[in-house]
């Protein structure tokens, strides 16, 4: 296990380098094998996974309810994070805390950051982002390359891009996650209720598919900023199987 003197991202890179893993896609199942961490499945309520260390035996127990391979992949990387970051001998991860990035639980937030860096290491991902415009299409390109979910890829992309923009994930008709790039100097919407001016609202409430390209939208659809005088575009991409919408907001 690693010491506690560095960031979760540094420790994820440290683990990759220790195994000579320098190119994507990253296989967390293989990393578990090399760390002698057993992976098993079980049915349980209110948690996506557990990490346990008992009598020297390390085990990640995944909930059988995880029915999306990329979600399981991120969850395993998250649990490896708990082990490598010395978070204790038993950690239970609520469903809402994995791939949340805004969890109030410090160790869950650290494990998410570790997982994102493990699967999309900055030593290759940042270079890839520099070569691409900020767009849903770019998210898809890198999600395919790294074999990661579109949402986790979009979050990592927005954290590394040189372009101004913001992303929102809406789940079951409400905003559940939001992130903006360093150069997007506007206040994101605080209310988790979708604004009727947004195309994401149309999808959930009016059952209207969003346009498959960026379209102009009122700033108040996604921003709480009286000084947002620029015109903006919204590109919303629905995940129909999960009742979610990923939205990218940019200057027009």
PDB file of C-alpha atoms in Angstrom:
ATOM      1  CA  UNK A   1       0.000   0.000   0.000  1.00  0.00           C
ATOM      2  CA  UNK A   2       0.999   3.591  -0.561  1.00  0.00           C
ATOM      3  CA  UNK A   3       1.885   6.255   1.975  1.00  0.00           C
ATOM      4  CA  UNK A   4      -0.493   9.157   2.651  1.00  0.00           C
ATOM      5  CA  UNK A   5       1.782  12.011   1.605  1.00  0.00           C
ATOM      6  CA  UNK A   6       0.461  12.577  -1.908  1.00  0.00           C
ATOM      7  CA  UNK A   7      -2.782  13.252  -3.759  1.00  0.00           C
ATOM      8  CA  UNK A   8      -5.066  10.396  -4.881  1.00  0.00           C
ATOM      9  CA  UNK A   9      -4.090  11.178  -8.473  1.00  0.00           C
ATOM     10  CA  UNK A  10      -0.384  10.891  -7.664  1.00  0.00           C
ATOM     11  CA  UNK A  11      -0.954   7.587  -5.903  1.00  0.00           C
ATOM     12  CA  UNK A  12      -2.924   6.194  -8.847  1.00  0.00           C
ATOM     13  CA  UNK A  13      -0.062   7.056 -11.188  1.00  0.00           C
ATOM     14  CA  UNK A  14       2.374   5.579  -8.669  1.00  0.00           C
ATOM     15  CA  UNK A  15       0.495   2.279  -8.787  1.00  0.00           C
ATOM     16  CA  UNK A  16       0.411   2.234 -12.593  1.00  0.00           C
ATOM     17  CA  UNK A  17       4.130   2.974 -12.841  1.00  0.00           C
ATOM     18  CA  UNK A  18       4.946   0.298 -10.268  1.00  0.00           C
ATOM     19  CA  UNK A  19       3.409  -2.270 -12.626  1.00  0.00           C
ATOM     20  CA  UNK A  20       4.766  -0.677 -15.802  1.00  0.00           C
ATOM     21  CA  UNK A  21       1.254   0.129 -17.038  1.00  0.00           C
ATOM     22  CA  UNK A  22       1.732   3.167 -19.258  1.00  0.00           C
ATOM     23  CA  UNK A  23      -0.846   2.881 -22.055  1.00  0.00           C
ATOM     24  CA  UNK A  24      -4.645   2.774 -22.088  1.00  0.00           C
ATOM     25  CA  UNK A  25      -6.970   1.047 -21.770  1.00  0.00           C
ATOM     26  CA  UNK A  26      -6.278   0.201 -18.137  1.00  0.00           C
ATOM     27  CA  UNK A  27      -7.589  -3.131 -16.875  1.00  0.00           C
ATOM     28  CA  UNK A  28      -8.512  -2.897 -13.158  1.00  0.00           C
ATOM     29  CA  UNK A  29      -9.255  -6.631 -13.038  1.00  0.00           C
ATOM     30  CA  UNK A  30      -5.645  -7.298 -13.971  1.00  0.00           C
ATOM     31  CA  UNK A  31      -4.449  -4.814 -11.343  1.00  0.00           C
ATOM     32  CA  UNK A  32      -6.515  -6.626  -8.706  1.00  0.00           C
ATOM     33  CA  UNK A  33      -4.891  -9.892  -9.730  1.00  0.00           C
ATOM     34  CA  UNK A  34      -1.433  -8.388  -9.381  1.00  0.00           C
ATOM     35  CA  UNK A  35      -2.335  -6.938  -5.975  1.00  0.00           C
ATOM     36  CA  UNK A  36      -3.781 -10.301  -4.881  1.00  0.00           C
ATOM     37  CA  UNK A  37      -7.217  -8.763  -4.417  1.00  0.00           C
ATOM     38  CA  UNK A  38     -10.054 -11.238  -4.882  1.00  0.00           C
ATOM     39  CA  UNK A  39     -13.192 -10.044  -6.736  1.00  0.00           C
ATOM     40  CA  UNK A  40     -16.559 -11.566  -5.863  1.00  0.00           C
ATOM     41  CA  UNK A  41     -20.248 -10.701  -6.207  1.00  0.00           C
ATOM     42  CA  UNK A  42     -23.147 -10.698  -3.768  1.00  0.00           C
ATOM     43  CA  UNK A  43     -26.597  -9.207  -3.291  1.00  0.00           C
ATOM     44  CA  UNK A  44     -26.921  -6.445  -0.689  1.00  0.00           C
ATOM     45  CA  UNK A  45     -28.868  -3.239  -0.130  1.00  0.00           C
ATOM     46  CA  UNK A  46     -27.756   0.390  -0.265  1.00  0.00           C
ATOM     47  CA  UNK A  47     -24.191  -0.266  -1.397  1.00  0.00           C
ATOM     48  CA  UNK A  48     -22.444  -0.796  -4.707  1.00  0.00           C
ATOM     49  CA  UNK A  49     -19.386  -2.514  -3.285  1.00  0.00           C
ATOM     50  CA  UNK A  50     -17.263  -3.361  -0.258  1.00  0.00           C
ATOM     51  CA  UNK A  51     -13.529  -3.627   0.196  1.00  0.00           C
ATOM     52  CA  UNK A  52     -12.410  -5.927   2.989  1.00  0.00           C
ATOM     53  CA  UNK A  53      -9.028  -6.887   4.403  1.00  0.00           C
ATOM     54  CA  UNK A  54      -9.272  -9.736   6.887  1.00  0.00           C
ATOM     55  CA  UNK A  55      -6.503 -12.050   8.043  1.00  0.00           C
ATOM     56  CA  UNK A  56      -4.363 -10.848   5.172  1.00  0.00           C
ATOM     57  CA  UNK A  57      -7.039 -11.665   2.557  1.00  0.00           C
ATOM     58  CA  UNK A  58      -8.029  -8.714   0.353  1.00  0.00           C
ATOM     59  CA  UNK A  59     -11.414  -8.796  -1.353  1.00  0.00           C
ATOM     60  CA  UNK A  60     -13.664  -6.508  -3.385  1.00  0.00           C
ATOM     61  CA  UNK A  61     -17.309  -7.562  -3.162  1.00  0.00           C
ATOM     62  CA  UNK A  62     -19.473  -6.110  -5.928  1.00  0.00           C
ATOM     63  CA  UNK A  63     -23.236  -5.825  -5.864  1.00  0.00           C
ATOM     64  CA  UNK A  64     -24.868  -8.132  -8.399  1.00  0.00           C
ATOM     65  CA  UNK A  65     -27.204  -5.239  -9.249  1.00  0.00           C
ATOM     66  CA  UNK A  66     -24.413  -3.477 -11.197  1.00  0.00           C
ATOM     67  CA  UNK A  67     -25.505  -4.315 -14.733  1.00  0.00           C
ATOM     68  CA  UNK A  68     -23.224  -1.997 -16.700  1.00  0.00           C
ATOM     69  CA  UNK A  69     -19.679  -3.194 -17.383  1.00  0.00           C
ATOM     70  CA  UNK A  70     -18.107   0.278 -17.406  1.00  0.00           C
ATOM     71  CA  UNK A  71     -19.797   1.099 -14.102  1.00  0.00           C
ATOM     72  CA  UNK A  72     -18.364  -2.104 -12.633  1.00  0.00           C
ATOM     73  CA  UNK A  73     -14.939  -1.215 -14.003  1.00  0.00           C
ATOM     74  CA  UNK A  74     -15.019   2.208 -12.305  1.00  0.00           C
ATOM     75  CA  UNK A  75     -16.318   0.641  -9.090  1.00  0.00           C
ATOM     76  CA  UNK A  76     -13.403  -1.804  -8.990  1.00  0.00           C
ATOM     77  CA  UNK A  77     -10.945   1.060  -9.577  1.00  0.00           C
ATOM     78  CA  UNK A  78     -12.693   2.963  -6.763  1.00  0.00           C
ATOM     79  CA  UNK A  79     -12.288   0.014  -4.381  1.00  0.00           C
ATOM     80  CA  UNK A  80      -8.625  -0.399  -5.350  1.00  0.00           C
ATOM     81  CA  UNK A  81      -8.352   3.247  -4.316  1.00  0.00           C
ATOM     82  CA  UNK A  82      -9.660   2.470  -0.844  1.00  0.00           C
ATOM     83  CA  UNK A  83      -6.967  -0.179  -0.471  1.00  0.00           C
ATOM     84  CA  UNK A  84      -4.092   1.804  -1.973  1.00  0.00           C
ATOM     85  CA  UNK A  85      -5.028   4.952  -0.034  1.00  0.00           C
ATOM     86  CA  UNK A  86      -5.112   3.098   3.305  1.00  0.00           C
ATOM     87  CA  UNK A  87      -8.765   3.823   4.001  1.00  0.00           C
ATOM     88  CA  UNK A  88      -9.193   0.954   6.426  1.00  0.00           C
ATOM     89  CA  UNK A  89      -9.807  -2.777   6.531  1.00  0.00           C
ATOM     90  CA  UNK A  90     -13.502  -2.526   5.653  1.00  0.00           C
ATOM     91  CA  UNK A  91     -15.091   0.136   3.452  1.00  0.00           C
ATOM     92  CA  UNK A  92     -18.701   0.126   2.274  1.00  0.00           C
ATOM     93  CA  UNK A  93     -19.504   2.332  -0.695  1.00  0.00           C
ATOM     94  CA  UNK A  94     -23.098   3.593  -0.995  1.00  0.00           C
ATOM     95  CA  UNK A  95     -24.508   3.589  -4.519  1.00  0.00           C
ATOM     96  CA  UNK A  96     -24.762   7.379  -4.481  1.00  0.00           C
ATOM     97  CA  UNK A  97     -21.092   7.863  -3.544  1.00  0.00           C
ATOM     98  CA  UNK A  98     -19.360   6.005  -6.385  1.00  0.00           C
ATOM     99  CA  UNK A  99     -18.660   8.186  -9.412  1.00  0.00           C
ATOM    100  CA  UNK A 100     -20.198  11.089  -7.517  1.00  0.00           C
ATOM    101  CA  UNK A 101     -17.089  13.324  -7.301  1.00  0.00           C
ATOM    102  CA  UNK A 102     -19.057  15.629  -4.975  1.00  0.00           C
ATOM    103  CA  UNK A 103     -19.559  13.238  -2.080  1.00  0.00           C
ATOM    104  CA  UNK A 104     -19.484  14.686   1.416  1.00  0.00           C
ATOM    105  CA  UNK A 105     -17.428  11.673   2.507  1.00  0.00           C
ATOM    106  CA  UNK A 106     -13.731  12.520   2.156  1.00  0.00           C
ATOM    107  CA  UNK A 107     -12.597   8.944   1.584  1.00  0.00           C
ATOM    108  CA  UNK A 108     -15.258   8.387  -1.095  1.00  0.00           C
ATOM    109  CA  UNK A 109     -14.221  11.539  -2.921  1.00  0.00           C
ATOM    110  CA  UNK A 110     -10.582  10.470  -2.739  1.00  0.00           C
ATOM    111  CA  UNK A 111     -11.426   7.011  -4.061  1.00  0.00           C
ATOM    112  CA  UNK A 112     -13.340   8.556  -6.982  1.00  0.00           C
ATOM    113  CA  UNK A 113     -10.399  10.792  -7.847  1.00  0.00           C
ATOM    114  CA  UNK A 114      -8.062   7.812  -7.611  1.00  0.00           C
ATOM    115  CA  UNK A 115     -10.319   5.711  -9.862  1.00  0.00           C
ATOM    116  CA  UNK A 116     -10.601   8.410 -12.526  1.00  0.00           C
ATOM    117  CA  UNK A 117      -6.829   8.837 -12.622  1.00  0.00           C
ATOM    118  CA  UNK A 118      -6.200   5.095 -12.609  1.00  0.00           C
ATOM    119  CA  UNK A 119      -8.441   4.542 -15.640  1.00  0.00           C
ATOM    120  CA  UNK A 120      -7.578   7.814 -17.414  1.00  0.00           C
ATOM    121  CA  UNK A 121      -4.023   8.652 -16.296  1.00  0.00           C
ATOM    122  CA  UNK A 122      -2.999  12.250 -16.881  1.00  0.00           C
ATOM    123  CA  UNK A 123       0.290  11.256 -18.506  1.00  0.00           C
ATOM    124  CA  UNK A 124      -1.706  10.165 -21.580  1.00  0.00           C
ATOM    125  CA  UNK A 125      -5.171  11.657 -21.076  1.00  0.00           C
ATOM    126  CA  UNK A 126      -4.075  15.305 -20.842  1.00  0.00           C
ATOM    127  CA  UNK A 127      -2.183  14.984 -24.123  1.00  0.00           C
ATOM    128  CA  UNK A 128      -5.252  13.492 -25.787  1.00  0.00           C
ATOM    129  CA  UNK A 129      -7.459  16.310 -24.501  1.00  0.00           C
ATOM    130  CA  UNK A 130      -5.061  18.932 -25.881  1.00  0.00           C
ATOM    131  CA  UNK A 131      -5.569  17.508 -29.369  1.00  0.00           C
ATOM    132  CA  UNK A 132      -9.367  17.649 -29.292  1.00  0.00           C
ATOM    133  CA  UNK A 133     -12.061  20.343 -29.213  1.00  0.00           C
ATOM    134  CA  UNK A 134     -14.512  20.470 -26.331  1.00  0.00           C
ATOM    135  CA  UNK A 135     -17.460  18.458 -27.622  1.00  0.00           C
ATOM    136  CA  UNK A 136     -19.643  15.441 -26.958  1.00  0.00           C
ATOM    137  CA  UNK A 137     -17.936  13.779 -29.912  1.00  0.00           C
ATOM    138  CA  UNK A 138     -14.537  14.229 -28.221  1.00  0.00           C
ATOM    139  CA  UNK A 139     -15.913  12.641 -25.046  1.00  0.00           C
ATOM    140  CA  UNK A 140     -17.020   9.649 -27.113  1.00  0.00           C
ATOM    141  CA  UNK A 141     -13.627   9.338 -28.825  1.00  0.00           C
ATOM    142  CA  UNK A 142     -11.747   9.172 -25.533  1.00  0.00           C
ATOM    143  CA  UNK A 143     -14.362   6.990 -23.827  1.00  0.00           C
ATOM    144  CA  UNK A 144     -13.813   4.463 -26.613  1.00  0.00           C
ATOM    145  CA  UNK A 145     -10.022   4.709 -26.338  1.00  0.00           C
ATOM    146  CA  UNK A 146      -9.914   4.371 -22.542  1.00  0.00           C
ATOM    147  CA  UNK A 147     -12.913   2.026 -22.317  1.00  0.00           C
ATOM    148  CA  UNK A 148     -14.541   4.262 -19.726  1.00  0.00           C
ATOM    149  CA  UNK A 149     -18.081   5.572 -19.330  1.00  0.00           C
ATOM    150  CA  UNK A 150     -19.032   8.714 -21.216  1.00  0.00           C
ATOM    151  CA  UNK A 151     -19.809  10.536 -17.964  1.00  0.00           C
ATOM    152  CA  UNK A 152     -16.494   9.807 -16.229  1.00  0.00           C
ATOM    153  CA  UNK A 153     -14.654  10.670 -19.452  1.00  0.00           C
ATOM    154  CA  UNK A 154     -16.531  13.961 -19.792  1.00  0.00           C
ATOM    155  CA  UNK A 155     -15.684  14.929 -16.202  1.00  0.00           C
ATOM    156  CA  UNK A 156     -11.998  14.163 -16.687  1.00  0.00           C
ATOM    157  CA  UNK A 157     -12.052  16.020 -20.025  1.00  0.00           C
ATOM    158  CA  UNK A 158     -13.645  19.160 -18.575  1.00  0.00           C
ATOM    159  CA  UNK A 159     -11.006  19.180 -15.814  1.00  0.00           C
ATOM    160  CA  UNK A 160      -8.195  19.163 -18.386  1.00  0.00           C
ATOM    161  CA  UNK A 161      -9.468  21.173 -21.342  1.00  0.00           C
ATOM    162  CA  UNK A 162      -8.160  24.617 -22.292  1.00  0.00           C
ATOM    163  CA  UNK A 163     -11.606  25.620 -23.587  1.00  0.00           C
ATOM    164  CA  UNK A 164     -14.419  27.254 -21.569  1.00  0.00           C
ATOM    165  CA  UNK A 165     -17.395  25.029 -20.938  1.00  0.00           C
ATOM    166  CA  UNK A 166     -19.430  23.107 -18.387  1.00  0.00           C
ATOM    167  CA  UNK A 167     -21.100  19.725 -18.150  1.00  0.00           C
ATOM    168  CA  UNK A 168     -24.185  18.574 -16.279  1.00  0.00           C
ATOM    169  CA  UNK A 169     -25.510  15.098 -15.633  1.00  0.00           C
ATOM    170  CA  UNK A 170     -29.254  14.938 -15.098  1.00  0.00           C
ATOM    171  CA  UNK A 171     -30.822  11.812 -13.631  1.00  0.00           C
ATOM    172  CA  UNK A 172     -34.553  11.119 -13.512  1.00  0.00           C
ATOM    173  CA  UNK A 173     -35.323  14.734 -14.350  1.00  0.00           C
ATOM    174  CA  UNK A 174     -32.975  16.420 -11.865  1.00  0.00           C
ATOM    175  CA  UNK A 175     -29.401  17.723 -12.064  1.00  0.00           C
ATOM    176  CA  UNK A 176     -27.187  15.255 -10.207  1.00  0.00           C
ATOM    177  CA  UNK A 177     -23.647  16.371 -11.176  1.00  0.00           C
ATOM    178  CA  UNK A 178     -22.086  19.530 -12.601  1.00  0.00           C
ATOM    179  CA  UNK A 179     -18.542  20.594 -13.434  1.00  0.00           C
ATOM    180  CA  UNK A 180     -16.963  23.492 -15.280  1.00  0.00           C
ATOM    181  CA  UNK A 181     -13.586  24.027 -16.903  1.00  0.00           C
ATOM    182  CA  UNK A 182     -11.051  26.443 -15.443  1.00  0.00           C
ATOM    183  CA  UNK A 183     -11.809  29.019 -18.131  1.00  0.00           C
ATOM    184  CA  UNK A 184     -15.593  28.967 -17.785  1.00  0.00           C
ATOM    185  CA  UNK A 185     -16.114  32.055 -15.634  1.00  0.00           C
ATOM    186  CA  UNK A 186     -19.799  31.716 -14.875  1.00  0.00           C
ATOM    187  CA  UNK A 187     -21.834  30.441 -11.940  1.00  0.00           C
ATOM    188  CA  UNK A 188     -23.491  27.111 -12.611  1.00  0.00           C
ATOM    189  CA  UNK A 189     -27.105  26.588 -11.702  1.00  0.00           C
ATOM    190  CA  UNK A 190     -27.486  25.809  -7.989  1.00  0.00           C
ATOM    191  CA  UNK A 191     -31.021  24.463  -8.154  1.00  0.00           C
ATOM    192  CA  UNK A 192     -31.144  20.797  -9.083  1.00  0.00           C
ATOM    193  CA  UNK A 193     -34.469  21.296 -10.859  1.00  0.00           C
ATOM    194  CA  UNK A 194     -34.110  21.472 -14.643  1.00  0.00           C
ATOM    195  CA  UNK A 195     -35.056  24.795 -16.208  1.00  0.00           C
ATOM    196  CA  UNK A 196     -37.932  24.618 -18.752  1.00  0.00           C
ATOM    197  CA  UNK A 197     -35.719  26.544 -21.199  1.00  0.00           C
ATOM    198  CA  UNK A 198     -33.312  23.599 -21.431  1.00  0.00           C
ATOM    199  CA  UNK A 199     -33.454  20.757 -23.921  1.00  0.00           C
ATOM    200  CA  UNK A 200     -32.739  18.304 -21.125  1.00  0.00           C
ATOM    201  CA  UNK A 201     -36.025  19.441 -19.544  1.00  0.00           C
ATOM    202  CA  UNK A 202     -37.809  18.746 -22.825  1.00  0.00           C
ATOM    203  CA  UNK A 203     -36.409  15.231 -22.832  1.00  0.00           C
ATOM    204  CA  UNK A 204     -37.529  14.330 -19.320  1.00  0.00           C
ATOM    205  CA  UNK A 205     -40.769  16.288 -19.008  1.00  0.00           C
ATOM    206  CA  UNK A 206     -42.061  16.590 -22.573  1.00  0.00           C
ATOM    207  CA  UNK A 207     -40.567  13.364 -23.932  1.00  0.00           C
ATOM    208  CA  UNK A 208     -38.847  15.268 -26.760  1.00  0.00           C
ATOM    209  CA  UNK A 209     -35.442  14.039 -27.910  1.00  0.00           C
ATOM    210  CA  UNK A 210     -32.749  16.747 -27.748  1.00  0.00           C
ATOM    211  CA  UNK A 211     -31.101  17.895 -31.000  1.00  0.00           C
ATOM    212  CA  UNK A 212     -28.063  15.801 -31.933  1.00  0.00           C
ATOM    213  CA  UNK A 213     -25.855  18.892 -32.234  1.00  0.00           C
ATOM    214  CA  UNK A 214     -25.196  22.039 -30.150  1.00  0.00           C
ATOM    215  CA  UNK A 215     -28.084  24.542 -30.249  1.00  0.00           C
ATOM    216  CA  UNK A 216     -28.499  28.018 -28.792  1.00  0.00           C
ATOM    217  CA  UNK A 217     -30.042  28.249 -25.363  1.00  0.00           C
ATOM    218  CA  UNK A 218     -30.853  30.986 -22.846  1.00  0.00           C
ATOM    219  CA  UNK A 219     -28.117  31.386 -20.250  1.00  0.00           C
ATOM    220  CA  UNK A 220     -30.605  31.004 -17.379  1.00  0.00           C
ATOM    221  CA  UNK A 221     -31.312  27.460 -18.531  1.00  0.00           C
ATOM    222  CA  UNK A 222     -28.043  26.354 -16.926  1.00  0.00           C
ATOM    223  CA  UNK A 223     -26.457  29.347 -15.199  1.00  0.00           C
ATOM    224  CA  UNK A 224     -27.156  31.485 -12.123  1.00  0.00           C
ATOM    225  CA  UNK A 225     -25.201  34.451 -13.386  1.00  0.00           C
ATOM    226  CA  UNK A 226     -26.701  37.881 -14.042  1.00  0.00           C
ATOM    227  CA  UNK A 227     -23.553  38.831 -15.951  1.00  0.00           C
ATOM    228  CA  UNK A 228     -23.856  35.984 -18.458  1.00  0.00           C
ATOM    229  CA  UNK A 229     -24.408  38.222 -21.458  1.00  0.00           C
ATOM    230  CA  UNK A 230     -22.905  35.817 -23.978  1.00  0.00           C
ATOM    231  CA  UNK A 231     -25.103  33.466 -25.929  1.00  0.00           C
ATOM    232  CA  UNK A 232     -24.573  29.802 -25.123  1.00  0.00           C
ATOM    233  CA  UNK A 233     -25.106  26.449 -26.758  1.00  0.00           C
ATOM    234  CA  UNK A 234     -26.457  23.278 -25.214  1.00  0.00           C
ATOM    235  CA  UNK A 235     -25.685  19.802 -26.484  1.00  0.00           C
ATOM    236  CA  UNK A 236     -27.610  17.209 -24.515  1.00  0.00           C
ATOM    237  CA  UNK A 237     -26.985  13.514 -25.035  1.00  0.00           C
ATOM    238  CA  UNK A 238     -29.495  11.061 -23.500  1.00  0.00           C
ATOM    239  CA  UNK A 239     -28.614   7.734 -21.891  1.00  0.00           C
ATOM    240  CA  UNK A 240     -31.992   6.159 -22.495  1.00  0.00           C
ATOM    241  CA  UNK A 241     -31.259   2.925 -20.642  1.00  0.00           C
ATOM    242  CA  UNK A 242     -30.376   4.835 -17.471  1.00  0.00           C
ATOM    243  CA  UNK A 243     -32.868   7.724 -17.721  1.00  0.00           C
ATOM    244  CA  UNK A 244     -30.002  10.219 -17.708  1.00  0.00           C
ATOM    245  CA  UNK A 245     -28.841  13.092 -19.898  1.00  0.00           C
ATOM    246  CA  UNK A 246     -25.288  14.410 -20.269  1.00  0.00           C
ATOM    247  CA  UNK A 247     -25.250  18.104 -21.206  1.00  0.00           C
ATOM    248  CA  UNK A 248     -22.383  20.243 -22.489  1.00  0.00           C
ATOM    249  CA  UNK A 249     -22.709  24.050 -22.257  1.00  0.00           C
ATOM    250  CA  UNK A 250     -20.415  26.396 -24.192  1.00  0.00           C
ATOM    251  CA  UNK A 251     -20.162  29.950 -25.457  1.00  0.00           C
ATOM    252  CA  UNK A 252     -21.878  30.309 -28.793  1.00  0.00           C
TER     253      UNK A 252
END
